[in-house]
Amino acid sequence: MLDAEARDAIIIALDMSREEALELCDKLSGKAVWVKVGMTLFYRYGPQMVDEMRARGFKVFLDLKLHDIPFQIRGAAYSASLGGADLLSIHGLGGAQMISEGRAGVEEAGKGTQLLAISVLTSMDQDALASIGVTSSVAEEVRRLAKLAVGAGAHGIVCSPQEASDMRQLLGPEALIVCPGIRPAGADVGDQARIATPAAAIAAGASKLVIGRPITKAEDPVSAFESIVDELVRA
Ligand code: C5P
């Protein structure tokens, strides 16, 4: 993989305060390409947070996991797209019509925002699925929702690196497959369970990697980021 491709494949998860996020982004500006802004930052600081990232030259994955009636989702996707989201997450569980209205919303905005579907939250196991009336296995449900979402207009999905090769096979070469749960060899595993190294996740079929603490909590986040870039270039 080329150096520029490796940089473009890494999305840094900004799970921290606004001040810490801005400080980190100043350090990584011109080196990293993508950041992920989640609900905790967005619901407090709103589109201004996205503007501040874009002003520092970053592309933004706005991880808001949209899930509402189709009419509302069309408006939400339109607004998020106009607000500067390059990637936007949406729940597959909302169904085909909700996803296709989400797609219509981003098309209407005309900014090229791409939609990423969430299938089954990784916090849910078989018992949790059964408790909401889903009787198929977690794996079957993930496959069903991923296929439904991409069929309805999502550009891709978010999944664990363990599922990446299966999802690549199911969804084909064009789908965006974005994987969290990435740990460089030797890094602290933390609370992540189904993990892979950056190179292994890409080899399995991931298009992009969401990486948080291995970069953000490193003593030197810039060199942690650069060594992941090196790993991908060498692989
Ligand atoms: O710090 P770490 O690399 O574990 O961060 C991963 C990011 O990806 C976090 O923002 C986390 O919420 C998100 N995520 C995840 N596992 C999932 C889905 C999202 O870790 N299954």
Short mmCIF file of C-alpha atoms and ligand atoms in Angstrom, two decimals:
data_model
loop_
_atom_site.label_atom_id
_atom_site.label_comp_id
_atom_site.label_asym_id
_atom_site.label_seq_id
_atom_site.Cartn_x
_atom_site.Cartn_y
_atom_site.Cartn_z
CA MET A 1 0.00 0.00 0.00
CA LEU A 2 1.27 3.51 -0.82
CA ASP A 3 2.00 5.97 1.97
CA ALA A 4 -0.96 8.19 0.96
CA GLU A 5 -3.29 5.18 0.86
CA ALA A 6 -2.17 4.09 4.31
CA ARG A 7 -2.86 7.57 5.74
CA ASP A 8 -6.28 7.57 4.08
CA ALA A 9 -7.10 4.17 5.60
CA ILE A 10 -6.76 5.30 9.24
CA ILE A 11 -9.63 7.03 11.05
CA ILE A 12 -8.65 8.38 14.47
CA ALA A 13 -11.47 8.09 17.03
CA LEU A 14 -11.69 11.30 19.05
CA ASP A 15 -13.23 9.90 22.25
CA MET A 16 -12.09 12.78 24.47
CA SER A 17 -12.92 16.36 25.43
CA ARG A 18 -13.12 19.11 22.83
CA GLU A 19 -9.90 20.70 24.10
CA GLU A 20 -7.99 17.41 23.97
CA ALA A 21 -9.39 16.68 20.51
CA LEU A 22 -8.29 20.06 19.15
CA GLU A 23 -4.82 19.70 20.67
CA LEU A 24 -4.42 16.22 19.18
CA CYS A 25 -5.67 17.38 15.79
CA ASP A 26 -3.19 20.25 15.74
CA LYS A 27 -0.41 17.69 16.22
CA LEU A 28 -1.71 15.33 13.55
CA SER A 29 -2.75 17.94 11.01
CA GLY A 30 -1.08 17.36 7.64
CA LYS A 31 -0.19 13.79 8.64
CA ALA A 32 -3.48 12.04 9.39
CA VAL A 33 -6.45 12.35 7.04
CA TRP A 34 -9.51 11.14 8.99
CA VAL A 35 -11.03 11.67 12.42
CA LYS A 36 -14.17 10.18 13.93
CA VAL A 37 -16.53 12.41 15.90
CA GLY A 38 -19.07 10.49 17.97
CA MET A 39 -22.23 11.44 19.81
CA THR A 40 -20.50 12.56 23.00
CA LEU A 41 -18.59 15.35 21.26
CA PHE A 42 -21.28 16.11 18.69
CA TYR A 43 -24.24 16.45 21.07
CA ARG A 44 -22.30 18.93 23.15
CA TYR A 45 -20.43 20.94 20.53
CA GLY A 46 -22.46 20.23 17.40
CA PRO A 47 -21.51 21.04 13.82
CA GLN A 48 -18.91 23.49 15.11
CA MET A 49 -16.85 20.47 16.16
CA VAL A 50 -16.96 19.21 12.58
CA ASP A 51 -16.04 22.67 11.25
CA GLU A 52 -13.04 22.81 13.56
CA MET A 53 -11.79 19.45 12.31
CA ARG A 54 -12.30 20.45 8.70
CA ALA A 55 -10.51 23.74 9.29
CA ARG A 56 -7.49 21.66 10.36
CA GLY A 57 -7.69 19.75 7.08
CA PHE A 58 -9.34 16.55 8.32
CA LYS A 59 -12.07 14.49 6.75
CA VAL A 60 -14.76 13.58 9.26
CA PHE A 61 -16.54 10.33 10.03
CA LEU A 62 -19.61 11.54 11.93
CA ASP A 63 -20.60 8.51 13.98
CA LEU A 64 -24.18 9.40 14.90
CA LYS A 65 -25.77 5.99 14.19
CA LEU A 66 -28.97 7.44 12.75
CA HIS A 67 -32.19 5.54 13.49
CA ASP A 68 -35.63 7.13 13.14
CA ILE A 69 -38.56 7.24 10.71
CA PRO A 70 -37.47 7.57 7.06
CA PHE A 71 -38.67 11.19 6.73
CA GLN A 72 -36.62 12.29 9.73
CA ILE A 73 -33.57 10.35 8.55
CA ARG A 74 -33.68 11.99 5.15
CA GLY A 75 -33.50 15.38 6.87
CA ALA A 76 -30.85 14.24 9.35
CA ALA A 77 -28.61 12.83 6.62
CA TYR A 78 -29.07 15.99 4.55
CA SER A 79 -28.13 18.19 7.53
CA ALA A 80 -25.14 16.06 8.56
CA SER A 81 -23.88 16.07 5.01
CA LEU A 82 -24.19 19.83 4.65
CA GLY A 83 -22.52 20.10 8.07
CA GLY A 84 -19.37 18.48 6.70
CA ALA A 85 -19.66 14.74 7.38
CA ASP A 86 -17.63 12.77 4.83
CA LEU A 87 -18.80 9.49 6.36
CA LEU A 88 -22.00 9.12 8.36
CA SER A 89 -23.23 6.05 10.25
CA ILE A 90 -26.81 4.75 10.19
CA HIS A 91 -28.48 1.72 11.80
CA GLY A 92 -29.34 -1.16 9.49
CA LEU A 93 -32.12 -2.07 11.94
CA GLY A 94 -34.13 0.92 10.69
CA GLY A 95 -34.87 -1.04 7.52
CA ALA A 96 -34.50 -0.56 3.79
CA GLN A 97 -36.80 2.43 3.43
CA MET A 98 -35.04 4.33 6.21
CA ILE A 99 -31.65 3.68 4.63
CA SER A 100 -32.74 4.63 1.15
CA GLU A 101 -34.18 7.90 2.51
CA GLY A 102 -30.85 8.48 4.28
CA ARG A 103 -29.13 7.97 0.95
CA ALA A 104 -31.58 10.36 -0.69
CA GLY A 105 -30.76 12.95 1.97
CA VAL A 106 -27.02 12.81 1.31
CA GLU A 107 -27.58 12.85 -2.45
CA GLU A 108 -29.75 15.93 -2.06
CA ALA A 109 -26.97 17.67 -0.15
CA GLY A 110 -24.62 16.91 -3.05
CA LYS A 111 -21.45 16.82 -0.93
CA GLY A 112 -20.48 13.20 -1.58
CA THR A 113 -21.11 11.98 1.97
CA GLN A 114 -20.98 8.20 2.23
CA LEU A 115 -23.27 6.19 4.49
CA LEU A 116 -21.96 3.39 6.70
CA ALA A 117 -24.45 0.94 8.15
CA ILE A 118 -24.24 -0.53 11.63
CA SER A 119 -25.59 -4.08 11.74
CA VAL A 120 -25.73 -5.60 15.23
CA LEU A 121 -24.08 -3.51 17.94
CA THR A 122 -21.10 -5.46 19.20
CA SER A 123 -22.34 -4.89 22.74
CA MET A 124 -25.23 -7.28 21.96
CA ASP A 125 -24.89 -11.05 22.27
CA GLN A 126 -27.26 -13.90 21.45
CA ASP A 127 -29.28 -13.41 24.65
CA ALA A 128 -29.63 -9.68 24.07
CA LEU A 129 -30.88 -10.35 20.52
CA ALA A 130 -33.34 -12.97 21.79
CA SER A 131 -34.64 -10.47 24.36
CA ILE A 132 -35.73 -8.12 21.57
CA GLY A 133 -37.33 -10.97 19.62
CA VAL A 134 -34.53 -11.76 17.15
CA THR A 135 -34.13 -15.52 17.02
CA SER A 136 -31.42 -15.87 14.36
CA SER A 137 -27.76 -16.09 15.36
CA VAL A 138 -25.69 -12.92 15.72
CA ALA A 139 -23.70 -13.89 12.61
CA GLU A 140 -26.84 -14.44 10.53
CA GLU A 141 -28.32 -11.17 11.72
CA VAL A 142 -25.12 -9.27 10.87
CA ARG A 143 -25.13 -10.75 7.36
CA ARG A 144 -28.81 -10.03 6.83
CA LEU A 145 -28.60 -6.42 7.97
CA ALA A 146 -25.36 -5.73 6.09
CA LYS A 147 -26.83 -7.01 2.85
CA LEU A 148 -30.10 -5.19 3.37
CA ALA A 149 -28.33 -1.91 4.15
CA VAL A 150 -25.98 -1.98 1.18
CA GLY A 151 -28.84 -3.12 -1.07
CA ALA A 152 -30.87 -0.12 0.12
CA GLY A 153 -28.15 2.42 -0.61
CA ALA A 154 -25.56 2.38 2.17
CA HIS A 155 -22.03 2.71 0.75
CA GLY A 156 -20.69 0.24 3.26
CA ILE A 157 -20.72 -1.09 6.78
CA VAL A 158 -18.89 -1.02 10.09
CA CYS A 159 -17.79 -4.43 11.40
CA SER A 160 -15.14 -6.15 13.48
CA PRO A 161 -11.96 -7.21 11.68
CA GLN A 162 -13.00 -10.82 12.33
CA GLU A 163 -16.00 -10.29 10.07
CA ALA A 164 -14.16 -8.30 7.39
CA SER A 165 -13.37 -11.10 4.97
CA ASP A 166 -16.87 -12.57 5.23
CA MET A 167 -18.37 -9.11 4.66
CA ARG A 168 -16.05 -8.43 1.72
CA GLN A 169 -17.21 -11.67 0.11
CA LEU A 170 -20.86 -10.87 0.81
CA LEU A 171 -20.83 -7.22 -0.27
CA GLY A 172 -18.33 -7.24 -3.12
CA PRO A 173 -15.26 -5.16 -3.96
CA GLU A 174 -16.92 -1.73 -4.01
CA ALA A 175 -18.38 -1.71 -0.49
CA LEU A 176 -16.66 0.35 2.17
CA ILE A 177 -15.75 -1.89 5.09
CA VAL A 178 -14.71 0.03 8.17
CA CYS A 179 -13.28 -1.83 11.17
CA PRO A 180 -12.75 -0.72 14.78
CA GLY A 181 -11.09 -3.07 17.26
CA ILE A 182 -7.61 -2.52 15.85
CA ARG A 183 -4.53 -3.07 17.97
CA PRO A 184 -0.96 -2.81 16.62
CA ALA A 185 1.19 -5.73 17.77
CA GLY A 186 2.20 -5.18 21.38
CA ALA A 187 -0.42 -2.49 22.08
CA ASP A 188 -2.68 -2.49 25.13
CA VAL A 189 -5.84 -4.44 24.27
CA GLY A 190 -8.03 -2.47 26.74
CA ASP A 191 -11.72 -3.41 26.57
CA GLN A 192 -11.60 -4.58 22.96
CA ALA A 193 -12.25 -8.29 22.44
CA ARG A 194 -12.34 -9.21 18.74
CA ILE A 195 -9.18 -7.44 17.62
CA ALA A 196 -6.67 -7.55 14.76
CA THR A 197 -3.51 -5.72 13.83
CA PRO A 198 -3.83 -2.94 11.24
CA ALA A 199 -2.16 -4.99 8.50
CA ALA A 200 -4.23 -8.10 9.25
CA ALA A 201 -7.49 -6.12 9.12
CA ILE A 202 -6.60 -4.62 5.73
CA ALA A 203 -5.50 -8.01 4.44
CA ALA A 204 -8.87 -9.43 5.52
CA GLY A 205 -10.69 -6.91 3.36
CA ALA A 206 -11.15 -3.75 5.47
CA SER A 207 -11.13 -0.47 3.52
CA LYS A 208 -10.54 1.68 6.58
CA LEU A 209 -9.62 1.22 10.25
CA VAL A 210 -11.04 3.11 13.22
CA ILE A 211 -8.25 3.47 15.76
CA GLY A 212 -8.63 5.27 19.05
CA ARG A 213 -6.58 4.66 22.15
CA PRO A 214 -3.50 3.06 20.51
CA ILE A 215 -2.97 6.53 19.00
CA THR A 216 -4.81 8.93 21.30
CA LYS A 217 -3.45 7.52 24.58
CA ALA A 218 0.08 6.95 23.29
CA GLU A 219 2.81 8.98 24.91
CA ASP A 220 3.61 10.31 21.44
CA PRO A 221 0.43 10.10 19.31
CA VAL A 222 2.19 11.30 16.16
CA SER A 223 4.82 8.57 16.27
CA ALA A 224 2.14 5.97 17.17
CA PHE A 225 0.22 7.08 14.09
CA GLU A 226 3.34 7.07 11.89
CA SER A 227 4.30 3.57 12.95
CA ILE A 228 0.84 2.28 11.97
CA VAL A 229 1.28 3.99 8.58
CA ASP A 230 4.67 2.24 8.27
CA GLU A 231 3.12 -1.12 9.16
CA LEU A 232 0.52 -0.71 6.40
CA VAL A 233 3.06 0.46 3.83
CA ARG A 234 5.35 -2.48 4.57
CA ALA A 235 2.56 -5.10 4.60
O1 C5P B 1 -9.84 3.19 21.44
P1 C5P B 1 -10.29 2.19 20.43
O2 C5P B 1 -9.30 1.94 19.33
O3 C5P B 1 -10.79 0.93 21.06
O4 C5P B 1 -11.52 2.94 19.76
C1 C5P B 1 -12.31 2.37 18.80
C2 C5P B 1 -13.44 3.28 18.41
O5 C5P B 1 -14.37 2.52 17.66
C3 C5P B 1 -14.26 3.85 19.56
O6 C5P B 1 -14.76 5.14 19.14
C4 C5P B 1 -15.38 2.88 19.73
O7 C5P B 1 -16.55 3.46 20.25
C5 C5P B 1 -15.61 2.45 18.30
N1 C5P B 1 -16.21 1.11 18.17
C6 C5P B 1 -15.63 -0.02 18.67
N2 C5P B 1 -16.17 -1.24 18.49
C7 C5P B 1 -17.28 -1.36 17.79
C8 C5P B 1 -17.88 -0.24 17.24
C9 C5P B 1 -17.33 1.00 17.44
O8 C5P B 1 -14.60 0.06 19.33
N3 C5P B 1 -17.76 -2.55 17.59
#
